[in-house]
Amino acid sequence: MRSVGLVLIPALAASVSAAPSDAKIAGIDLGKIFDPPSWWWLPDLLKPKLTAKAYEKAVTIEGLLQHSRALSRFAAIDGKNTRSFGTPGYNASVEYVEKWAKAYGYDVTRQTVLYPATEHLSQALTVGDKVFSPADLRIFQFVPSTPDGGAKGLIYHVNQGCNPSDFEGTQGGIVLARRGNCTFVEKGELAKATGVQGLIIYNDVPGQPLASRLNISSIEQNPPTLAISFEAGREIIAKLEAGQELQTTLDIQVKNLVRPADNVIAQTKWGDKNNVVMLGGHLDSVPAGPGINDDGSGTAGVAELLKQLARFRKSKNAVRFAWWATEEVGLIGSRYYVEQLSQAEKDKIALYINLDMIASPNYIIGIHDADNSGGQNSGVPAPAGSNTLEALTQDYYNDRGLNWTGTAFTAGSDYRPFLDAGIVAGGIATGASGVKNQREFDLFGGELGEWHDKCYHQPCDTLDNLNHDAFIRISRSVAYLIATLSADVSPIKNEAGLAARGLPLSRRAPDEVSSLGKNCADHPEL
Ligand SMILES: *[C@@H]1O[C@H](CO)[C@@H](O)[C@H](O)[C@H]1NC(C)=O
Ligand SMILES: *[C@@H]1O[C@H](CO)[C@@H](O)[C@H](O)[C@H]1NC(C)=O
Ligand SMILES: *[C@@H]1O[C@H](CO)[C@@H](O)[C@H](O)[C@H]1NC(C)=O
Ligand SMILES: *[C@@H]1O[C@H](CO)[C@@H](O)[C@H](O)[C@H]1NC(C)=O
């Protein structure tokens, strides 16, 4: 049987794979990337059994990097250097993972998600006799335009704009707040409540102004908001402190739109669909950069794990892979996906593993602290079963003498909607603007006192910004989790069973928790 198969199959493979496949995406020729190798054509019976060891070995750095390179090329379309939602770079990324998953025989669906976006048309600011150059002004997302001719009034300094008292006496005026201490959204809410005509936020560090977004749920009520540099902010304050009254004109013109972006979901054709093992990562970058680590690395990990799983004979439980839209503006894609599921469909997801930034250059290996032993989690507690997923992940590293640290479940990535819906979740991340402390340095080496990812949310998040050791190590640990749990999810279910009967769960030593430094609780940034 075996020898007959070996004779027949290469012939079959040769005849099928000879068919030319269209490997162009957005006009970019990716060569033979979507042509499955000959092993893919083997009938299930002739494929090797899925073992963690073999699956791990099949995942290679070269396999991961081919995706990083493709994403890099998409980010470069039209010279935009981004794969943010609504850009051609994002759409090309969608087409890529969809084509990839189809090439390896998965059931693939796209799900369109609608989300607001603010298109910037023009910006102008005059304060006293100083006329700003538009290039020195940045408009916030989710703000309305000023009236024709601009908003006119006196400018007031409101410190950091984190207390209602900061805004006393500024009604009808234009206010200047320093970045920091509370979120941009909180500053915007206080400015809105005061009834100011406009809000200007100056950076709290020298250099470029930094714009983010205000409350997405109240776009038309938000004050028109601009960012200026630290130096420009200090100059205005110096004049105000010298007793000058400064007539100000703030003119911003924007178009608030609702744009579509797609989630992509792929599932094995085989396996028990009532106990789905799921993993995912977000497909979009921020507007400021190409996002090859954030989250091109998670995107690549998911893609390569999907391909390599197809080498093996079918396992027991179905495996589902997801790439999320618009994570960077507040977990929009994953939240929409989870909220669209019926309770019965939610119940069929045995667990979800999140991969958001798995190749940070100055990495930590942060395993999400499902049992909250480190005490840093926010939001609803992780449902029973999540502790077991955490423990399995920790054991993988422990058994191989590899170091790891804990990291909190916050609202900082796509695990959140799953946890909120009572679905078991976990994940591993290598850090963003978290600063490497002495303990992390002892565990992982790298650069003490520097960000885990010095290019976090910046133009330099390119192919050069990937740590290959972390990339491959984490991808292989997830291969282990998929192989183990697609064969048997009962450890996860058993924990839920114990919890349901009010029985104590086995507890481990408390985790020491590292901060990933994602500036977000639902991504409202500071
Ligand atoms: C991206 O795809 C969406 C829908 O999938 C489409 O409506 C939109 O026009 C596309 N945008 C670009 C820039 O190609
Ligand atoms: C920092 O923000 C909090 C509210 O988020 C506020 O209570 C506190 O007074 C603020 N501190 C300063 C120095 O503005
Ligand atoms: C955003 O605005 C909505 C609608 O006005 C409000 O319910 C919500 O509390 C606001 N969010 C924040 C963080 O202020
Ligand atoms: C793990 O951390 C320990 C303690 O800091 C360190 O001595 C060891 O070298 C680390 N191991 C690896 C594989 O990096």
XYZ file of C-alpha atoms and ligand atoms in Angstrom:
582
model
C 0.000 0.000 0.000
C 2.670 2.389 1.072
C 4.989 1.709 -1.860
C 2.133 1.915 -4.340
C 1.224 5.270 -2.887
C 4.754 6.517 -3.151
C 4.868 5.625 -6.812
C 1.483 7.048 -7.694
C 1.457 10.199 -5.697
C 4.392 12.136 -7.127
C 2.923 11.607 -10.580
C -0.374 12.995 -9.377
C 1.370 15.855 -7.637
C 3.350 16.703 -10.762
C 0.256 16.777 -12.931
C -1.783 18.900 -10.537
C 0.834 21.381 -9.445
C 1.816 21.968 -13.059
C -1.326 24.066 -13.402
C -0.151 27.682 -13.261
C -1.448 29.562 -10.246
C -2.022 33.291 -10.297
C 0.315 34.533 -7.608
C -0.203 38.231 -8.245
C -1.619 40.364 -5.462
C -2.231 44.049 -6.127
C 0.000 43.604 -9.163
C 2.862 42.186 -7.082
C 4.169 38.872 -8.395
C 4.873 36.513 -5.516
C 6.205 33.711 -7.696
C 5.183 30.194 -6.764
C 4.251 31.025 -3.224
C 0.720 29.632 -3.431
C 1.686 26.308 -5.066
C 1.529 23.620 -2.365
C 4.533 21.279 -2.302
C 4.129 17.629 -3.273
C 3.485 16.433 0.290
C 0.282 18.366 0.350
C -1.209 16.122 -2.325
C -0.752 12.901 -0.356
C -4.011 11.256 0.679
C -4.681 11.549 4.385
C -3.819 7.894 5.074
C -0.323 8.328 3.724
C 0.391 11.465 5.687
C 2.303 11.199 8.971
C 0.422 11.342 12.237
C 0.278 14.796 13.790
C 2.749 14.941 16.655
C 3.897 18.051 18.444
C 7.514 17.206 17.664
C 7.051 16.781 13.920
C 4.798 19.819 13.626
C 7.280 21.981 15.518
C 10.103 20.839 13.267
C 8.075 21.675 10.158
C 7.771 25.308 11.262
C 10.946 27.103 10.159
C 12.207 30.658 10.225
C 12.397 30.670 6.429
C 8.730 29.659 6.293
C 7.793 32.492 8.648
C 9.894 35.101 6.891
C 8.374 34.478 3.464
C 5.153 35.969 4.907
C 7.008 38.892 6.489
C 8.545 39.665 3.088
C 5.179 39.537 1.328
C 3.610 41.839 3.949
C 6.533 44.218 3.568
C 5.875 44.477 -0.144
C 2.174 45.167 0.472
C 3.006 47.954 2.933
C 5.126 49.576 0.225
C 2.255 49.840 -2.293
C 1.998 53.440 -3.549
C 4.856 54.350 -1.214
C 2.472 54.400 1.757
C 4.544 52.325 4.215
C 1.473 51.047 6.048
C -0.987 48.173 6.170
C -3.518 50.127 8.190
C -7.231 49.556 7.589
C -8.593 51.249 4.502
C -5.250 51.191 2.698
C -4.266 49.086 -0.316
C -1.620 47.478 1.919
C -4.314 46.158 4.210
C -6.442 44.857 1.356
C -3.461 43.098 -0.197
C -2.776 41.456 3.177
C -6.358 40.200 3.241
C -6.103 38.785 -0.250
C -2.811 37.128 0.635
C -3.919 35.210 3.722
C -7.174 34.250 2.037
C -5.374 32.837 -1.003
C -2.820 31.139 1.210
C -5.430 29.358 3.330
C -7.351 28.282 0.223
C -4.171 26.931 -1.375
C -3.781 24.538 1.553
C -7.339 23.278 1.361
C -8.995 25.087 4.256
C -12.564 26.350 4.411
C -12.038 30.097 4.176
C -14.426 32.961 4.816
C -14.088 36.721 4.754
C -16.160 38.790 7.091
C -16.593 42.482 6.376
C -16.471 44.809 9.343
C -17.503 48.459 9.170
C -15.663 51.066 11.194
C -15.392 54.849 11.315
C -12.339 56.649 10.010
C -11.444 60.321 9.809
C -9.943 61.465 6.539
C -7.850 64.611 7.001
C -8.422 67.332 4.411
C -6.695 70.452 5.799
C -5.410 71.973 9.029
C -4.478 75.518 10.013
C -3.708 77.251 13.290
C -2.934 80.846 14.204
C -2.194 81.752 17.819
C -1.721 85.483 18.389
C 0.666 86.551 15.615
C 2.091 83.078 15.071
C 0.889 81.272 11.963
C 1.684 77.544 12.094
C 2.798 75.554 9.104
C 0.258 72.784 8.340
C 3.172 70.326 8.386
C 3.622 71.003 12.116
C -0.003 70.139 12.945
C -1.574 66.700 13.318
C -5.333 66.105 13.329
C -6.806 63.532 15.685
C -9.023 60.676 14.524
C -12.745 60.825 15.307
C -13.152 64.577 15.462
C -15.474 66.878 13.479
C -14.480 69.808 11.263
C -14.490 73.353 12.635
C -17.059 75.773 11.141
C -16.190 77.506 7.851
C -13.445 80.036 8.473
C -12.332 78.144 11.583
C -13.131 78.310 15.288
C -12.083 81.672 16.746
C -11.510 82.518 20.397
C -8.983 83.012 23.156
C -6.617 80.183 23.975
C -6.366 78.870 27.566
C -3.779 76.585 29.137
C -5.469 73.716 31.008
C -2.360 71.870 32.297
C -2.778 68.191 31.459
C -6.524 68.563 31.134
C -7.263 65.566 33.346
C -9.458 67.354 35.930
C -12.706 69.295 35.428
C -11.124 72.110 37.454
C -8.400 72.489 34.797
C -11.104 73.689 32.400
C -12.752 76.284 34.672
C -13.504 79.495 32.783
C -12.536 78.151 29.370
C -16.011 77.612 27.950
C -16.280 78.850 24.366
C -12.503 79.164 24.078
C -9.756 77.004 22.631
C -7.758 75.004 25.136
C -4.164 73.835 25.189
C -3.426 70.649 27.169
C -0.210 68.800 27.757
C -0.027 65.158 26.675
C 0.142 62.608 29.489
C -1.258 61.404 32.831
C -4.748 60.643 31.475
C -5.810 59.345 28.054
C -6.486 61.531 25.043
C -10.082 60.322 25.233
C -10.381 61.595 28.816
C -9.001 65.010 27.858
C -11.456 65.084 24.961
C -14.381 64.149 27.214
C -13.585 66.946 29.680
C -13.115 69.473 26.860
C -16.422 68.355 25.367
C -18.209 68.648 28.733
C -16.831 72.180 29.149
C -18.046 73.253 25.728
C -14.783 74.456 24.221
C -14.494 75.184 20.500
C -11.296 73.303 20.045
C -8.603 71.272 21.802
C -4.869 71.452 21.119
C -2.641 68.822 22.704
C 1.088 69.490 22.848
C 3.578 66.667 23.221
C 5.241 66.100 26.584
C 8.583 65.193 25.003
C 10.621 67.198 22.471
C 10.225 66.255 18.816
C 7.269 65.588 16.567
C 3.677 66.179 17.684
C 1.737 63.002 18.396
C -1.894 62.637 17.388
C -4.097 59.734 18.344
C -7.858 59.510 18.572
C -10.768 60.694 20.662
C -13.912 58.818 21.675
C -15.099 56.904 18.623
C -18.669 56.779 19.967
C -19.189 60.533 19.984
C -17.391 61.836 16.907
C -19.650 64.782 16.143
C -19.689 65.948 19.798
C -15.917 65.740 20.256
C -13.991 69.013 20.077
C -12.007 69.550 16.871
C -8.559 68.428 18.031
C -5.003 69.032 16.860
C -1.604 67.959 18.116
C 1.424 70.283 18.187
C 4.992 69.773 19.322
C 6.350 70.230 22.847
C 8.352 73.260 21.740
C 5.319 74.922 20.121
C 3.230 74.258 23.243
C 5.863 75.741 25.557
C 6.124 78.858 23.386
C 2.378 79.538 23.696
C 2.459 78.916 27.433
C 5.370 81.307 27.895
C 3.328 84.070 26.241
C 0.250 83.275 28.338
C 2.333 83.291 31.507
C 3.675 86.701 30.490
C 0.066 87.900 30.613
C -0.674 88.023 26.876
C -4.190 87.356 25.576
C -3.895 85.320 22.415
C -6.647 85.367 19.812
C -6.631 81.974 18.126
C -8.059 80.551 14.925
C -8.253 76.804 14.611
C -9.373 75.458 11.254
C -9.513 71.752 10.577
C -11.440 70.150 7.777
C -12.059 66.414 7.816
C -14.404 63.831 6.361
C -15.720 61.204 8.752
C -16.469 58.010 6.909
C -17.460 54.464 7.563
C -15.029 52.119 5.867
C -15.146 48.363 5.334
C -12.320 46.007 6.272
C -12.308 42.235 6.234
C -11.517 39.568 8.819
C -10.289 36.297 7.296
C -11.168 32.992 8.971
C -9.941 29.552 7.864
C -10.805 26.165 9.313
C -9.622 22.615 8.706
C -12.057 20.563 6.656
C -11.546 17.816 9.222
C -12.125 17.518 12.928
C -14.785 17.863 15.581
C -16.445 21.226 15.026
C -17.860 21.197 18.546
C -14.394 21.500 20.108
C -12.567 23.966 17.935
C -8.968 24.902 18.715
C -8.589 28.487 17.526
C -5.704 30.909 17.075
C -5.448 34.357 15.598
C -3.544 37.588 15.196
C -4.395 40.988 13.809
C -3.742 41.696 10.161
C -3.653 45.505 10.252
C -0.806 47.838 11.162
C -1.054 51.396 12.490
C -1.110 54.209 9.884
C 2.413 55.221 10.982
C 4.196 52.100 9.787
C 4.274 48.780 7.931
C 3.694 46.672 11.061
C 6.031 43.812 10.216
C 6.369 42.892 13.882
C 3.036 44.469 14.969
C 1.382 42.331 13.922
C 2.996 40.995 10.769
C 4.745 38.515 13.049
C 1.502 37.116 14.466
C 0.034 37.134 10.952
C 3.008 35.137 9.673
C 2.887 32.735 12.619
C -0.770 31.957 11.985
C -0.146 31.525 8.238
C 2.800 29.191 8.658
C 1.129 27.087 11.354
C -1.822 26.713 8.998
C 0.344 25.491 6.137
C 2.430 23.079 8.184
C -0.615 21.524 9.838
C -1.669 20.374 6.371
C 1.352 18.044 6.246
C -0.245 15.743 8.756
C -3.054 13.277 8.960
C -6.241 14.752 10.321
C -6.439 15.073 14.069
C -9.458 14.921 16.375
C -10.601 18.512 16.847
C -11.037 21.108 14.123
C -8.497 23.943 14.054
C -9.547 27.489 13.138
C -7.174 30.291 12.107
C -8.105 33.979 12.142
C -6.602 37.245 10.928
C -8.343 40.254 12.437
C -9.186 43.587 10.859
C -8.836 46.973 12.593
C -7.311 45.804 15.872
C -5.315 49.008 16.023
C -8.392 51.188 16.380
C -9.910 49.175 19.217
C -10.182 45.433 18.544
C -12.973 46.123 16.062
C -12.539 43.023 13.877
C -12.249 40.421 16.611
C -15.041 41.996 18.648
C -17.342 41.973 15.654
C -16.482 38.345 14.939
C -17.213 37.209 18.495
C -20.369 39.283 18.808
C -21.749 37.842 15.571
C -21.480 34.285 16.902
C -24.552 32.691 18.446
C -24.106 31.331 21.967
C -24.051 27.831 20.461
C -21.192 28.839 18.142
C -19.280 30.473 21.000
C -19.653 27.278 23.025
C -17.995 25.320 20.224
C -14.720 27.256 20.539
C -12.741 25.228 23.071
C -10.016 27.872 23.323
C -8.465 30.843 21.566
C -4.712 31.568 21.377
C -3.748 35.164 20.541
C -0.522 36.086 18.770
C 0.162 39.813 18.802
C 3.832 40.739 18.303
C 5.880 37.555 18.569
C 9.221 38.782 17.217
C 10.045 42.011 19.076
C 13.734 42.880 18.653
C 14.396 43.275 22.409
C 11.918 40.568 23.280
C 10.492 39.003 26.382
C 8.456 35.826 26.188
C 5.275 36.885 27.933
C 2.680 34.206 28.624
C -0.735 35.622 29.460
C -1.476 35.301 33.144
C -4.894 33.654 32.895
C -5.163 32.774 36.591
C -4.147 36.349 37.452
C -1.567 35.053 39.886
C 0.444 38.218 39.198
C -2.583 40.340 40.072
C -2.280 42.721 37.094
C -5.225 41.603 34.956
C -8.083 43.937 34.146
C -11.553 43.224 32.807
C -13.624 40.123 33.478
C -11.634 37.171 34.838
C -10.511 34.581 32.286
C -13.005 31.692 32.190
C -12.155 28.312 33.693
C -9.975 26.364 31.293
C -7.751 29.370 30.638
C -5.534 28.451 33.617
C -4.896 25.069 32.036
C -3.989 26.685 28.724
C -1.597 28.991 30.590
C -0.072 26.053 32.490
C 0.368 23.998 29.284
C 2.162 26.926 27.692
C 4.397 27.443 30.718
C 5.201 23.711 30.827
C 6.311 23.802 27.217
C 8.948 26.388 28.091
C 9.832 24.856 31.463
C 10.350 21.403 29.937
C 12.852 22.832 27.476
C 14.726 24.972 29.988
C 13.496 28.142 28.285
C 12.655 31.275 30.253
C 9.300 33.012 30.202
C 7.532 35.719 32.177
C 3.898 36.471 32.908
C 1.963 39.215 31.185
C -1.430 40.614 32.089
C -4.695 40.245 30.251
C -5.792 43.858 29.672
C -7.838 45.263 26.824
C -4.707 45.476 24.718
C -5.355 42.831 22.092
C -7.789 40.479 20.422
C -8.042 37.990 23.287
C -10.309 40.528 25.027
C -13.559 39.926 23.083
C -13.099 36.168 23.597
C -12.643 36.568 27.353
C -15.594 38.951 27.496
C -17.716 36.272 25.822
C -16.603 33.609 28.318
C -14.327 31.785 25.855
C -11.089 30.249 27.163
C -8.144 32.297 25.954
C -4.385 32.567 26.175
C -1.460 33.773 24.170
C 2.168 34.772 24.064
C 3.650 38.174 23.263
C 7.135 39.667 23.082
C 6.414 43.258 24.133
C 5.855 46.709 22.620
C 6.944 49.930 24.360
C 7.528 48.053 27.611
C 10.995 48.855 28.949
C 13.267 45.887 29.591
C 13.942 45.725 33.313
C 16.750 43.899 35.138
C 14.694 40.746 35.723
C 13.707 40.536 32.047
C 17.284 41.233 31.021
C 18.476 38.328 33.195
C 15.865 36.029 31.648
C 16.124 37.011 27.994
C 19.224 39.133 27.482
C 18.878 41.979 24.978
C 19.127 45.657 25.881
C 18.483 46.727 29.445
C 16.379 49.884 29.810
C 15.246 49.896 26.166
C 11.784 49.242 24.707
C 10.945 45.655 23.838
C 10.222 47.007 20.373
C 11.944 50.310 19.697
C 9.981 50.571 16.426
C 6.585 49.990 18.017
C 3.944 51.885 15.985
C 6.651 53.566 13.896
C 7.835 53.591 10.282
C 10.850 51.451 11.226
C 8.713 48.363 12.074
C 10.214 46.668 9.017
C 11.834 43.318 8.173
C 14.893 44.469 10.139
C 12.760 44.766 13.259
C 12.224 41.023 13.800
C 14.005 38.863 16.343
C 14.221 35.480 14.637
C 14.851 33.497 17.836
C 11.658 34.717 19.475
C 9.740 34.379 16.201
C 10.553 30.699 15.728
C 10.464 29.770 19.411
C 6.979 31.137 19.945
C 5.646 29.755 16.665
C 6.916 26.294 17.629
C 5.402 26.519 21.084
C 2.070 27.247 19.457
C 2.558 24.256 17.143
C 2.915 22.213 20.319
C -0.297 23.643 21.751
C -2.247 23.013 18.556
C -0.972 19.439 18.207
C -1.719 18.672 21.858
C -5.131 20.298 22.018
C -6.419 19.278 18.606
C -5.816 15.695 19.793
C -7.545 16.260 23.126
C -9.139 19.300 24.729
C -10.229 17.419 27.841
C -7.666 19.093 30.161
C -9.269 22.432 29.313
C -12.788 21.017 29.686
C -11.875 19.299 32.952
C -10.859 22.563 34.509
C -14.190 24.070 33.501
C -15.888 20.990 34.997
C -14.063 21.405 38.314
C -14.911 25.083 38.424
C -18.563 24.360 37.666
C -18.655 21.961 40.608
C -16.976 24.539 42.846
C -13.889 22.366 43.316
C -10.473 23.956 43.856
C -8.122 24.243 40.906
C -4.473 23.420 41.205
C -2.566 26.635 41.758
C 0.943 27.501 40.771
C 3.439 29.895 42.222
C 2.447 33.476 41.409
C 3.780 34.804 38.117
C 5.992 37.814 38.050
C 4.362 40.001 35.477
C 6.051 42.045 32.762
C 4.430 45.034 31.094
C 4.210 44.734 27.319
C 3.844 48.513 27.115
C 0.932 48.544 24.748
C -0.568 51.988 25.270
C -4.051 50.753 25.387
C -7.099 49.837 27.288
C -9.204 49.362 24.209
C -6.340 51.353 22.708
C -7.222 54.792 24.116
C -3.738 56.128 24.193
C -2.023 58.375 26.649
C -10.471 47.419 0.437
O -11.473 46.426 0.469
C -12.769 46.909 0.784
C -13.762 45.766 0.924
O -13.251 44.556 1.087
C -13.208 47.870 -0.292
O -14.508 48.362 -0.023
C -12.215 49.024 -0.349
O -12.557 49.907 -1.386
C -10.807 48.521 -0.569
N -9.894 49.637 -0.370
C -8.813 49.839 -1.121
C -7.979 51.025 -0.772
O -8.515 49.101 -2.044
C -3.935 62.737 36.546
O -5.192 62.235 36.095
C -6.129 61.929 37.107
C -7.406 61.464 36.441
O -7.131 60.505 35.465
C -6.403 63.137 37.986
O -7.268 62.792 39.027
C -5.105 63.711 38.500
O -5.357 64.884 39.216
C -4.204 64.006 37.341
N -2.951 64.571 37.770
C -2.511 65.717 37.286
C -1.166 66.164 37.802
O -3.126 66.335 36.450
C -17.645 57.740 24.626
O -18.882 58.301 24.255
C -19.973 57.464 24.559
C -21.222 58.094 23.929
O -21.309 59.450 24.240
C -20.079 57.302 26.058
O -21.151 56.446 26.394
C -18.767 56.697 26.571
O -18.779 56.616 27.973
C -17.579 57.514 26.127
N -16.361 56.793 26.453
C -15.407 57.304 27.211
C -14.220 56.425 27.426
O -15.477 58.402 27.696
C 17.176 31.876 32.095
O 17.268 32.790 33.150
C 18.307 32.451 34.053
C 18.137 33.343 35.284
O 18.226 34.667 34.965
C 19.639 32.604 33.349
O 20.695 32.317 34.218
C 19.655 31.664 32.153
O 20.810 31.864 31.407
C 18.445 31.892 31.276
N 18.354 30.816 30.291
C 18.317 31.019 28.997
C 18.173 29.820 28.141
O 18.380 32.125 28.506
